[in-house]
PDB file of C-alpha atoms in Angstrom:
ATOM      1  CA  UNK A   1     -26.505 -43.282 -31.198  1.00 50.00           C
ATOM      2  CA  UNK A   2     -23.983 -44.778 -28.774  1.00 54.00           C
ATOM      3  CA  UNK A   3     -22.789 -42.635 -25.911  1.00 86.00           C
ATOM      4  CA  UNK A   4     -20.210 -42.090 -23.238  1.00 95.00           C
ATOM      5  CA  UNK A   5     -21.010 -42.884 -19.604  1.00 96.00           C
ATOM      6  CA  UNK A   6     -20.107 -40.599 -16.719  1.00 97.00           C
ATOM      7  CA  UNK A   7     -21.095 -40.698 -13.048  1.00 97.00           C
ATOM      8  CA  UNK A   8     -23.848 -38.121 -12.438  1.00 96.00           C
ATOM      9  CA  UNK A   9     -22.088 -36.518  -9.490  1.00 96.00           C
ATOM     10  CA  UNK A  10     -18.784 -36.129  -7.698  1.00 97.00           C
ATOM     11  CA  UNK A  11     -17.689 -34.137  -4.668  1.00 96.00           C
ATOM     12  CA  UNK A  12     -14.648 -33.318  -2.598  1.00 95.00           C
ATOM     13  CA  UNK A  13     -13.547 -30.572  -0.179  1.00 96.00           C
ATOM     14  CA  UNK A  14     -11.395 -27.640  -1.249  1.00 96.00           C
ATOM     15  CA  UNK A  15      -7.740 -28.512  -1.750  1.00 96.00           C
ATOM     16  CA  UNK A  16      -8.431 -32.180  -2.400  1.00 96.00           C
ATOM     17  CA  UNK A  17      -8.285 -34.157  -5.632  1.00 97.00           C
ATOM     18  CA  UNK A  18     -11.228 -35.546  -7.547  1.00 97.00           C
ATOM     19  CA  UNK A  19     -11.364 -37.929 -10.504  1.00 97.00           C
ATOM     20  CA  UNK A  20     -14.222 -38.022 -13.000  1.00 98.00           C
ATOM     21  CA  UNK A  21     -14.521 -41.065 -15.223  1.00 97.00           C
ATOM     22  CA  UNK A  22     -15.808 -41.483 -18.759  1.00 97.00           C
ATOM     23  CA  UNK A  23     -16.508 -44.928 -20.170  1.00 97.00           C
ATOM     24  CA  UNK A  24     -16.883 -45.568 -23.879  1.00 95.00           C
ATOM     25  CA  UNK A  25     -16.626 -48.371 -26.379  1.00 93.00           C
ATOM     26  CA  UNK A  26     -15.041 -49.733 -29.503  1.00 89.00           C
ATOM     27  CA  UNK A  27     -16.496 -47.086 -31.792  1.00 92.00           C
ATOM     28  CA  UNK A  28     -15.347 -44.064 -29.785  1.00 94.00           C
ATOM     29  CA  UNK A  29     -12.684 -44.121 -27.054  1.00 94.00           C
ATOM     30  CA  UNK A  30     -10.988 -47.277 -28.326  1.00 91.00           C
ATOM     31  CA  UNK A  31      -9.857 -45.474 -31.475  1.00 91.00           C
ATOM     32  CA  UNK A  32     -10.562 -41.754 -31.030  1.00 94.00           C
ATOM     33  CA  UNK A  33      -9.292 -39.121 -28.649  1.00 94.00           C
ATOM     34  CA  UNK A  34     -11.320 -37.838 -25.727  1.00 96.00           C
ATOM     35  CA  UNK A  35     -11.916 -34.195 -24.881  1.00 97.00           C
ATOM     36  CA  UNK A  36     -13.170 -32.675 -21.646  1.00 98.00           C
ATOM     37  CA  UNK A  37     -15.351 -29.624 -21.081  1.00 97.00           C
ATOM     38  CA  UNK A  38     -16.260 -27.509 -18.085  1.00 97.00           C
ATOM     39  CA  UNK A  39     -19.744 -26.033 -18.188  1.00 95.00           C
ATOM     40  CA  UNK A  40     -21.018 -23.268 -15.931  1.00 90.00           C
ATOM     41  CA  UNK A  41     -24.701 -22.286 -16.033  1.00 81.00           C
ATOM     42  CA  UNK A  42     -25.542 -19.638 -18.605  1.00 80.00           C
ATOM     43  CA  UNK A  43     -22.302 -19.991 -20.519  1.00 87.00           C
ATOM     44  CA  UNK A  44     -20.969 -22.035 -23.409  1.00 91.00           C
ATOM     45  CA  UNK A  45     -18.904 -25.096 -22.454  1.00 93.00           C
ATOM     46  CA  UNK A  46     -15.173 -24.463 -22.100  1.00 96.00           C
ATOM     47  CA  UNK A  47     -12.594 -26.839 -23.557  1.00 97.00           C
ATOM     48  CA  UNK A  48     -10.443 -28.115 -20.689  1.00 97.00           C
ATOM     49  CA  UNK A  49      -8.575 -31.031 -22.238  1.00 97.00           C
ATOM     50  CA  UNK A  50      -8.176 -32.128 -25.872  1.00 96.00           C
ATOM     51  CA  UNK A  51      -6.532 -35.108 -27.528  1.00 94.00           C
ATOM     52  CA  UNK A  52      -6.774 -37.213 -24.352  1.00 96.00           C
ATOM     53  CA  UNK A  53      -4.370 -35.227 -22.177  1.00 96.00           C
ATOM     54  CA  UNK A  54      -3.539 -31.836 -23.701  1.00 96.00           C
ATOM     55  CA  UNK A  55      -4.432 -28.563 -22.001  1.00 97.00           C
ATOM     56  CA  UNK A  56      -5.307 -25.492 -24.073  1.00 95.00           C
ATOM     57  CA  UNK A  57      -3.396 -22.398 -23.108  1.00 94.00           C
ATOM     58  CA  UNK A  58      -4.891 -20.720 -20.065  1.00 94.00           C
ATOM     59  CA  UNK A  59      -6.173 -23.918 -18.441  1.00 96.00           C
ATOM     60  CA  UNK A  60      -4.446 -24.405 -15.073  1.00 95.00           C
ATOM     61  CA  UNK A  61      -2.230 -27.457 -14.643  1.00 95.00           C
ATOM     62  CA  UNK A  62      -4.508 -28.518 -11.774  1.00 96.00           C
ATOM     63  CA  UNK A  63      -6.546 -30.095 -14.570  1.00 97.00           C
ATOM     64  CA  UNK A  64      -5.128 -33.271 -16.082  1.00 97.00           C
ATOM     65  CA  UNK A  65      -6.466 -36.353 -17.809  1.00 97.00           C
ATOM     66  CA  UNK A  66      -5.521 -39.826 -18.921  1.00 95.00           C
ATOM     67  CA  UNK A  67      -6.967 -42.708 -20.885  1.00 95.00           C
ATOM     68  CA  UNK A  68      -6.877 -46.483 -20.623  1.00 93.00           C
ATOM     69  CA  UNK A  69      -8.469 -48.591 -23.315  1.00 91.00           C
ATOM     70  CA  UNK A  70     -12.081 -47.499 -23.644  1.00 94.00           C
ATOM     71  CA  UNK A  71     -12.071 -45.348 -20.525  1.00 96.00           C
ATOM     72  CA  UNK A  72     -10.859 -41.863 -19.726  1.00 97.00           C
ATOM     73  CA  UNK A  73     -10.486 -39.857 -16.551  1.00 97.00           C
ATOM     74  CA  UNK A  74     -10.310 -36.170 -15.702  1.00 98.00           C
ATOM     75  CA  UNK A  75      -8.348 -35.314 -12.577  1.00 98.00           C
ATOM     76  CA  UNK A  76      -8.730 -32.011 -10.770  1.00 97.00           C
ATOM     77  CA  UNK A  77      -6.153 -31.370  -8.076  1.00 96.00           C
ATOM     78  CA  UNK A  78      -6.154 -28.665  -5.443  1.00 96.00           C
ATOM     79  CA  UNK A  79      -9.911 -28.180  -5.764  1.00 97.00           C
ATOM     80  CA  UNK A  80     -11.162 -24.617  -5.627  1.00 96.00           C
ATOM     81  CA  UNK A  81     -14.704 -23.365  -5.143  1.00 95.00           C
ATOM     82  CA  UNK A  82     -14.785 -22.018  -8.681  1.00 94.00           C
ATOM     83  CA  UNK A  83     -14.295 -25.564  -9.999  1.00 96.00           C
ATOM     84  CA  UNK A  84     -17.890 -26.337  -9.042  1.00 96.00           C
ATOM     85  CA  UNK A  85     -19.470 -26.980 -12.436  1.00 96.00           C
ATOM     86  CA  UNK A  86     -20.653 -29.686 -14.805  1.00 96.00           C
ATOM     87  CA  UNK A  87     -17.955 -31.658 -16.620  1.00 98.00           C
ATOM     88  CA  UNK A  88     -18.471 -33.482 -19.906  1.00 97.00           C
ATOM     89  CA  UNK A  89     -16.328 -35.830 -21.934  1.00 97.00           C
ATOM     90  CA  UNK A  90     -16.698 -35.938 -25.720  1.00 97.00           C
ATOM     91  CA  UNK A  91     -15.216 -37.938 -28.568  1.00 96.00           C
ATOM     92  CA  UNK A  92     -15.681 -38.754 -32.226  1.00 94.00           C
ATOM     93  CA  UNK A  93     -17.683 -41.938 -32.733  1.00 93.00           C
ATOM     94  CA  UNK A  94     -17.217 -43.964 -35.919  1.00 92.00           C
ATOM     95  CA  UNK A  95     -20.654 -45.599 -35.849  1.00 90.00           C
ATOM     96  CA  UNK A  96     -23.750 -44.491 -37.763  1.00 86.00           C
ATOM     97  CA  UNK A  97     -21.737 -42.622 -40.364  1.00 87.00           C
ATOM     98  CA  UNK A  98     -19.665 -40.735 -37.831  1.00 90.00           C
ATOM     99  CA  UNK A  99     -20.677 -38.227 -35.182  1.00 93.00           C
ATOM    100  CA  UNK A 100     -19.499 -36.536 -31.999  1.00 95.00           C
ATOM    101  CA  UNK A 101     -20.772 -38.066 -28.787  1.00 96.00           C
ATOM    102  CA  UNK A 102     -20.916 -36.399 -25.368  1.00 96.00           C
ATOM    103  CA  UNK A 103     -21.062 -38.030 -21.995  1.00 96.00           C
ATOM    104  CA  UNK A 104     -24.065 -37.367 -19.791  1.00 95.00           C
ATOM    105  CA  UNK A 105     -22.068 -35.041 -17.573  1.00 96.00           C
ATOM    106  CA  UNK A 106     -20.830 -35.062 -13.987  1.00 97.00           C
ATOM    107  CA  UNK A 107     -21.925 -32.389 -11.530  1.00 97.00           C
ATOM    108  CA  UNK A 108     -18.947 -31.534  -9.346  1.00 97.00           C
ATOM    109  CA  UNK A 109     -19.668 -30.140  -5.900  1.00 96.00           C
ATOM    110  CA  UNK A 110     -16.880 -28.560  -3.881  1.00 95.00           C
ATOM    111  CA  UNK A 111     -17.896 -29.302  -0.284  1.00 92.00           C
TER     112      UNK A 111
ATOM    113  CA  UNK B   1     -11.621 -15.009 -32.435  1.00 94.00           C
ATOM    114  CA  UNK B   2     -15.368 -15.088 -32.193  1.00 96.00           C
ATOM    115  CA  UNK B   3     -18.518 -16.901 -33.316  1.00 98.00           C
ATOM    116  CA  UNK B   4     -21.944 -15.272 -33.165  1.00 98.00           C
ATOM    117  CA  UNK B   5     -25.173 -17.184 -33.757  1.00 97.00           C
ATOM    118  CA  UNK B   6     -28.492 -15.753 -34.875  1.00 97.00           C
ATOM    119  CA  UNK B   7     -31.808 -16.867 -36.298  1.00 97.00           C
ATOM    120  CA  UNK B   8     -33.417 -18.613 -33.366  1.00 97.00           C
ATOM    121  CA  UNK B   9     -37.046 -18.121 -32.401  1.00 97.00           C
ATOM    122  CA  UNK B  10     -40.361 -19.697 -31.486  1.00 97.00           C
ATOM    123  CA  UNK B  11     -41.979 -21.857 -34.163  1.00 97.00           C
ATOM    124  CA  UNK B  12     -44.785 -24.366 -34.416  1.00 97.00           C
ATOM    125  CA  UNK B  13     -44.047 -28.066 -34.989  1.00 97.00           C
ATOM    126  CA  UNK B  14     -43.460 -28.868 -38.633  1.00 97.00           C
ATOM    127  CA  UNK B  15     -42.159 -25.399 -39.488  1.00 97.00           C
ATOM    128  CA  UNK B  16     -38.632 -24.354 -40.454  1.00 97.00           C
ATOM    129  CA  UNK B  17     -35.863 -22.097 -39.177  1.00 98.00           C
ATOM    130  CA  UNK B  18     -32.465 -21.111 -40.519  1.00 98.00           C
ATOM    131  CA  UNK B  19     -29.691 -20.480 -38.034  1.00 98.00           C
ATOM    132  CA  UNK B  20     -26.603 -18.505 -38.938  1.00 98.00           C
ATOM    133  CA  UNK B  21     -23.133 -18.480 -37.384  1.00 98.00           C
ATOM    134  CA  UNK B  22     -20.838 -15.548 -38.183  1.00 98.00           C
ATOM    135  CA  UNK B  23     -17.118 -15.965 -37.591  1.00 97.00           C
ATOM    136  CA  UNK B  24     -14.437 -13.331 -37.098  1.00 96.00           C
ATOM    137  CA  UNK B  25     -10.838 -13.039 -35.956  1.00 96.00           C
ATOM    138  CA  UNK B  26      -9.476 -16.234 -37.517  1.00 95.00           C
ATOM    139  CA  UNK B  27      -8.932 -17.861 -40.912  1.00 96.00           C
ATOM    140  CA  UNK B  28     -12.437 -19.216 -41.213  1.00 96.00           C
ATOM    141  CA  UNK B  29     -11.892 -21.445 -44.232  1.00 94.00           C
ATOM    142  CA  UNK B  30      -9.237 -23.476 -42.385  1.00 96.00           C
ATOM    143  CA  UNK B  31     -11.623 -24.801 -39.765  1.00 96.00           C
ATOM    144  CA  UNK B  32     -14.489 -27.266 -39.532  1.00 96.00           C
ATOM    145  CA  UNK B  33     -17.543 -25.909 -37.745  1.00 97.00           C
ATOM    146  CA  UNK B  34     -20.040 -27.847 -35.644  1.00 97.00           C
ATOM    147  CA  UNK B  35     -23.508 -27.150 -34.303  1.00 98.00           C
ATOM    148  CA  UNK B  36     -24.168 -28.319 -30.742  1.00 97.00           C
ATOM    149  CA  UNK B  37     -27.428 -27.907 -28.851  1.00 96.00           C
ATOM    150  CA  UNK B  38     -28.410 -27.992 -25.222  1.00 94.00           C
ATOM    151  CA  UNK B  39     -31.961 -28.598 -24.075  1.00 92.00           C
ATOM    152  CA  UNK B  40     -33.097 -27.230 -20.717  1.00 87.00           C
ATOM    153  CA  UNK B  41     -31.715 -29.335 -17.884  1.00 86.00           C
ATOM    154  CA  UNK B  42     -29.690 -31.562 -20.192  1.00 90.00           C
ATOM    155  CA  UNK B  43     -26.106 -31.829 -21.371  1.00 91.00           C
ATOM    156  CA  UNK B  44     -24.733 -30.804 -24.750  1.00 93.00           C
ATOM    157  CA  UNK B  45     -25.802 -32.773 -27.810  1.00 95.00           C
ATOM    158  CA  UNK B  46     -23.854 -32.606 -31.030  1.00 96.00           C
ATOM    159  CA  UNK B  47     -26.001 -31.858 -34.080  1.00 97.00           C
ATOM    160  CA  UNK B  48     -23.923 -31.446 -37.225  1.00 97.00           C
ATOM    161  CA  UNK B  49     -20.438 -30.888 -38.672  1.00 96.00           C
ATOM    162  CA  UNK B  50     -19.268 -29.274 -41.870  1.00 96.00           C
ATOM    163  CA  UNK B  51     -15.744 -29.712 -43.129  1.00 95.00           C
ATOM    164  CA  UNK B  52     -13.505 -26.629 -43.506  1.00 94.00           C
ATOM    165  CA  UNK B  53     -14.129 -26.497 -47.262  1.00 93.00           C
ATOM    166  CA  UNK B  54     -17.712 -27.751 -47.142  1.00 92.00           C
ATOM    167  CA  UNK B  55     -16.734 -31.015 -48.819  1.00 93.00           C
ATOM    168  CA  UNK B  56     -18.127 -33.261 -46.104  1.00 94.00           C
ATOM    169  CA  UNK B  57     -21.031 -33.077 -43.696  1.00 95.00           C
ATOM    170  CA  UNK B  58     -22.170 -35.236 -40.795  1.00 95.00           C
ATOM    171  CA  UNK B  59     -25.410 -35.267 -38.819  1.00 95.00           C
ATOM    172  CA  UNK B  60     -26.951 -36.521 -35.608  1.00 94.00           C
ATOM    173  CA  UNK B  61     -29.149 -39.473 -36.524  1.00 93.00           C
ATOM    174  CA  UNK B  62     -32.347 -37.834 -35.294  1.00 94.00           C
ATOM    175  CA  UNK B  63     -31.886 -34.743 -37.477  1.00 96.00           C
ATOM    176  CA  UNK B  64     -30.557 -36.385 -40.644  1.00 95.00           C
ATOM    177  CA  UNK B  65     -32.943 -35.636 -43.492  1.00 96.00           C
ATOM    178  CA  UNK B  66     -34.517 -32.692 -41.631  1.00 98.00           C
ATOM    179  CA  UNK B  67     -31.487 -30.470 -40.953  1.00 98.00           C
ATOM    180  CA  UNK B  68     -28.918 -29.291 -43.486  1.00 98.00           C
ATOM    181  CA  UNK B  69     -25.589 -27.642 -42.680  1.00 98.00           C
ATOM    182  CA  UNK B  70     -23.823 -25.387 -45.178  1.00 97.00           C
ATOM    183  CA  UNK B  71     -21.200 -22.676 -45.243  1.00 97.00           C
ATOM    184  CA  UNK B  72     -20.193 -19.614 -47.261  1.00 97.00           C
ATOM    185  CA  UNK B  73     -16.448 -19.155 -46.855  1.00 96.00           C
ATOM    186  CA  UNK B  74     -16.563 -15.853 -48.742  1.00 96.00           C
ATOM    187  CA  UNK B  75     -18.782 -14.453 -45.978  1.00 97.00           C
ATOM    188  CA  UNK B  76     -17.308 -16.356 -43.005  1.00 97.00           C
ATOM    189  CA  UNK B  77     -20.653 -17.916 -42.202  1.00 98.00           C
ATOM    190  CA  UNK B  78     -22.110 -21.319 -41.440  1.00 98.00           C
ATOM    191  CA  UNK B  79     -25.810 -22.077 -41.644  1.00 98.00           C
ATOM    192  CA  UNK B  80     -28.121 -24.685 -40.197  1.00 98.00           C
ATOM    193  CA  UNK B  81     -31.360 -25.125 -42.118  1.00 98.00           C
ATOM    194  CA  UNK B  82     -33.870 -26.860 -39.851  1.00 98.00           C
ATOM    195  CA  UNK B  83     -37.022 -28.286 -41.416  1.00 98.00           C
ATOM    196  CA  UNK B  84     -39.965 -30.214 -40.012  1.00 97.00           C
ATOM    197  CA  UNK B  85     -39.071 -29.053 -36.509  1.00 98.00           C
ATOM    198  CA  UNK B  86     -40.257 -31.100 -33.554  1.00 97.00           C
ATOM    199  CA  UNK B  87     -40.768 -30.161 -29.886  1.00 96.00           C
ATOM    200  CA  UNK B  88     -37.691 -32.210 -28.953  1.00 95.00           C
ATOM    201  CA  UNK B  89     -35.586 -29.888 -31.131  1.00 97.00           C
ATOM    202  CA  UNK B  90     -36.183 -27.165 -28.535  1.00 97.00           C
ATOM    203  CA  UNK B  91     -32.749 -26.103 -27.282  1.00 96.00           C
ATOM    204  CA  UNK B  92     -30.055 -23.469 -27.169  1.00 96.00           C
ATOM    205  CA  UNK B  93     -28.060 -23.953 -30.368  1.00 97.00           C
ATOM    206  CA  UNK B  94     -24.340 -23.191 -30.392  1.00 97.00           C
ATOM    207  CA  UNK B  95     -21.898 -23.137 -33.265  1.00 97.00           C
ATOM    208  CA  UNK B  96     -18.395 -24.214 -32.305  1.00 97.00           C
ATOM    209  CA  UNK B  97     -15.007 -24.380 -33.982  1.00 97.00           C
ATOM    210  CA  UNK B  98     -13.077 -27.620 -34.217  1.00 95.00           C
ATOM    211  CA  UNK B  99      -9.719 -26.844 -32.615  1.00 92.00           C
ATOM    212  CA  UNK B 100      -7.400 -28.381 -35.205  1.00 89.00           C
ATOM    213  CA  UNK B 101      -6.980 -26.657 -38.552  1.00 89.00           C
ATOM    214  CA  UNK B 102      -8.167 -28.798 -41.455  1.00 88.00           C
ATOM    215  CA  UNK B 103      -9.492 -31.309 -38.893  1.00 82.00           C
ATOM    216  CA  UNK B 104     -13.003 -32.289 -38.009  1.00 76.00           C
ATOM    217  CA  UNK B 105     -13.146 -35.750 -36.508  1.00 80.00           C
ATOM    218  CA  UNK B 106     -12.141 -34.567 -33.083  1.00 85.00           C
ATOM    219  CA  UNK B 107     -14.916 -33.185 -30.939  1.00 90.00           C
ATOM    220  CA  UNK B 108     -12.480 -30.619 -29.518  1.00 94.00           C
ATOM    221  CA  UNK B 109     -14.359 -27.326 -29.732  1.00 95.00           C
ATOM    222  CA  UNK B 110     -12.159 -24.426 -28.703  1.00 95.00           C
ATOM    223  CA  UNK B 111     -14.361 -21.490 -29.671  1.00 97.00           C
ATOM    224  CA  UNK B 112     -18.094 -21.330 -29.036  1.00 97.00           C
ATOM    225  CA  UNK B 113     -20.715 -18.741 -29.743  1.00 97.00           C
ATOM    226  CA  UNK B 114     -23.152 -17.494 -27.131  1.00 95.00           C
ATOM    227  CA  UNK B 115     -25.992 -19.585 -28.567  1.00 96.00           C
ATOM    228  CA  UNK B 116     -29.349 -18.865 -30.175  1.00 97.00           C
ATOM    229  CA  UNK B 117     -32.524 -20.251 -28.655  1.00 97.00           C
ATOM    230  CA  UNK B 118     -34.971 -22.374 -30.632  1.00 98.00           C
ATOM    231  CA  UNK B 119     -38.371 -23.183 -29.163  1.00 97.00           C
ATOM    232  CA  UNK B 120     -40.723 -25.535 -30.983  1.00 97.00           C
ATOM    233  CA  UNK B 121     -44.189 -25.444 -29.519  1.00 96.00           C
ATOM    234  CA  UNK B 122     -47.794 -25.413 -30.598  1.00 94.00           C
TER     235      UNK B 122
END
């Protein structure tokens, strides 16, 4: 099944801004919304962003996102040490009868 | 609002397991439910989706024909019947709620369970 492509790692010092990209294709990001998750070891993933750029209640406004064509980006501003985690994008994919596809994940290190 | 999985275990290749996901604290029959798994050292992998009323189901290609998702809205439960298990099915299995009521084609999971571990090994 087709997937979403993310860089394996990203890093920045505390207080800075980092952008994590997610690249898709015609069967997913071109026509379906992207969602972003934060995953800490030993826990279930946490929904950070849904419908391309919407934050669930309780998610700080330091987290934002945008899309452009078949790509999406998660932006974390004012980095804090507790932001160190794995981040995944996910979207519905219309191919192969329809399924949800996740990106491979980006490990964020706060330097 | 909570989801609780159960039914995981250690099984030999070719055997079966039935996972259960119990929901509480929300109007269960308004929401699609997904199963997502995570193998050790890997990212999440979506497995299956069942529509809020059970009318439609979708599967990961590699499990289609082996896994079957179902739900009992009278008991607020979703099930994942896993047959002909393979070593690469080894993972922590989560059930997760699709955020939008009466939606399903989103991939926005706002409530997750704690997971139930499935190990397939000879």
